[in-house]
CSV table of C-alpha atoms in Angstrom, one decimal:
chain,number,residue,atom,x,y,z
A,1,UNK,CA,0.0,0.0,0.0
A,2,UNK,CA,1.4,3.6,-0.9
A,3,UNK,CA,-0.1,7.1,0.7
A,4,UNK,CA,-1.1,9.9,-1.5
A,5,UNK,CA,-1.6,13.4,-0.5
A,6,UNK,CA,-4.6,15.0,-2.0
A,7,UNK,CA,-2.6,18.3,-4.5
A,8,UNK,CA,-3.3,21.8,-3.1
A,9,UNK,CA,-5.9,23.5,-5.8
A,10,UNK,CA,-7.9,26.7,-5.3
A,11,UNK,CA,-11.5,25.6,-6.4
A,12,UNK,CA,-14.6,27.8,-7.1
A,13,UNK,CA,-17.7,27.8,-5.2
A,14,UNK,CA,-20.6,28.9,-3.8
A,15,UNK,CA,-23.2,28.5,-1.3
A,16,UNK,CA,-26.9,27.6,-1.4
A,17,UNK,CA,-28.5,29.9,0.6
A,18,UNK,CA,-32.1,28.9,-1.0
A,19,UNK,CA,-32.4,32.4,-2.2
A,20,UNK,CA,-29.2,33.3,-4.5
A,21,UNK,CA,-30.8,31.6,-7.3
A,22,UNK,CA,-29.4,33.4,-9.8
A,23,UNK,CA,-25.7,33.5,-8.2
A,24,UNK,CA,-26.1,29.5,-8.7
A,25,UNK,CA,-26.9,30.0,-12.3
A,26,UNK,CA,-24.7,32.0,-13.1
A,27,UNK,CA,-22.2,30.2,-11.1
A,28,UNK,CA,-23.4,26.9,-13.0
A,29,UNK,CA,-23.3,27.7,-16.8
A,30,UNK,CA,-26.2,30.5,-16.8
A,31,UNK,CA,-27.7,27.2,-15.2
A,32,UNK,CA,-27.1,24.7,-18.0
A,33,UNK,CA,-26.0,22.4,-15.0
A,34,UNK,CA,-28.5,23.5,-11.9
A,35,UNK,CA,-31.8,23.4,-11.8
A,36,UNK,CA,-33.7,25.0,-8.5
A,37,UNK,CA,-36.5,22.7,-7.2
A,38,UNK,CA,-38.4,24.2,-3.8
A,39,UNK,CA,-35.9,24.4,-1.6
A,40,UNK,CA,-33.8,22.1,-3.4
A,41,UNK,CA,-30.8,22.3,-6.1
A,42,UNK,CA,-30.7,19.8,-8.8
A,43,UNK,CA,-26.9,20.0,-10.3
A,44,UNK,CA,-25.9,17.6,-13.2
A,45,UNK,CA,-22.7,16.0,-12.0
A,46,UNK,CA,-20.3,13.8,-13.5
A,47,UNK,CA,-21.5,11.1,-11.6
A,48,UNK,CA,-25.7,11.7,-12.1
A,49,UNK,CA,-27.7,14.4,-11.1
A,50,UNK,CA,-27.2,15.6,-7.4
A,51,UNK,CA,-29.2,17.3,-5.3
A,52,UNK,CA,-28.1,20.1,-2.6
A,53,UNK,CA,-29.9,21.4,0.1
A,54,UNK,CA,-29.6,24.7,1.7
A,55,UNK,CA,-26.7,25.1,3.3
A,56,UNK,CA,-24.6,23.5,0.9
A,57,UNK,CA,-21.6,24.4,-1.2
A,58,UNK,CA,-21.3,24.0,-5.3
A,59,UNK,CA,-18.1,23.6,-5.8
A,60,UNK,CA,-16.4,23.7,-9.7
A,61,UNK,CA,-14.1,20.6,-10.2
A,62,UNK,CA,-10.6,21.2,-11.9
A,63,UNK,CA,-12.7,20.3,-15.2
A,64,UNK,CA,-15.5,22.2,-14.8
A,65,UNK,CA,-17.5,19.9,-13.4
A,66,UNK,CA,-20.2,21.4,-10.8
A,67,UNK,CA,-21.2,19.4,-7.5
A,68,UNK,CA,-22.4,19.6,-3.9
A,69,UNK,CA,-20.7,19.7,-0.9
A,70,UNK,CA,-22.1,19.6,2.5
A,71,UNK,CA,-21.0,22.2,4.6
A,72,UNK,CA,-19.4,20.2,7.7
A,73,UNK,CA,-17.1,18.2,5.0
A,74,UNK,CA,-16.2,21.6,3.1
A,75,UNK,CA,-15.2,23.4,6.4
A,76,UNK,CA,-12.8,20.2,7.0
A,77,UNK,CA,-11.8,20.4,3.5
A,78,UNK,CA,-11.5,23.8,2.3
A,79,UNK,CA,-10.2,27.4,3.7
A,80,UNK,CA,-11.2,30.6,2.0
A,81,UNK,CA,-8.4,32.2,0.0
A,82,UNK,CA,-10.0,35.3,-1.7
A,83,UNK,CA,-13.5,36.3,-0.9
């Protein structure tokens, strides 16, 4: 068995409030890959479509791939660089 250690990037992201519709869709490809559904966000993921809940973080991949991130995992994750 090796260990890896996970690269240093700077991602993109933003978080569901369940209000900042637009910010999402504009964030997501003028919403090509989000879709807002009651409180709900449906994002189109490498993987399937994903939904987030309010609270969560859409975060762009390295390919500009969207998908959700709870916030308790992104916290552990991720530290803000630029606001």
């Amino acid at each position: 068995m090796s260990k890896y250690r996970k690269k240093p990037v700077v991602i993109d992201a933003v978080q569901w409030n369940g209000t900042n519709k637009r910010e999402i869709y504009d964030f997501c490809n003028s919403g090509r890959d989000c879709h807002v559904m009651g409180n709900d966000l449906l994002i189109k993921t490498l993987e399937g479509t994903m939904t987030a809940s309010t609270g969560d973080y859409i975060i762009r991949g390295v390919s500009g791939e969207h998908y959700p991130c709870k916030p308790d995992i992104f916290s552990a994750t991720y530290e803000l660089v630029e606001g």
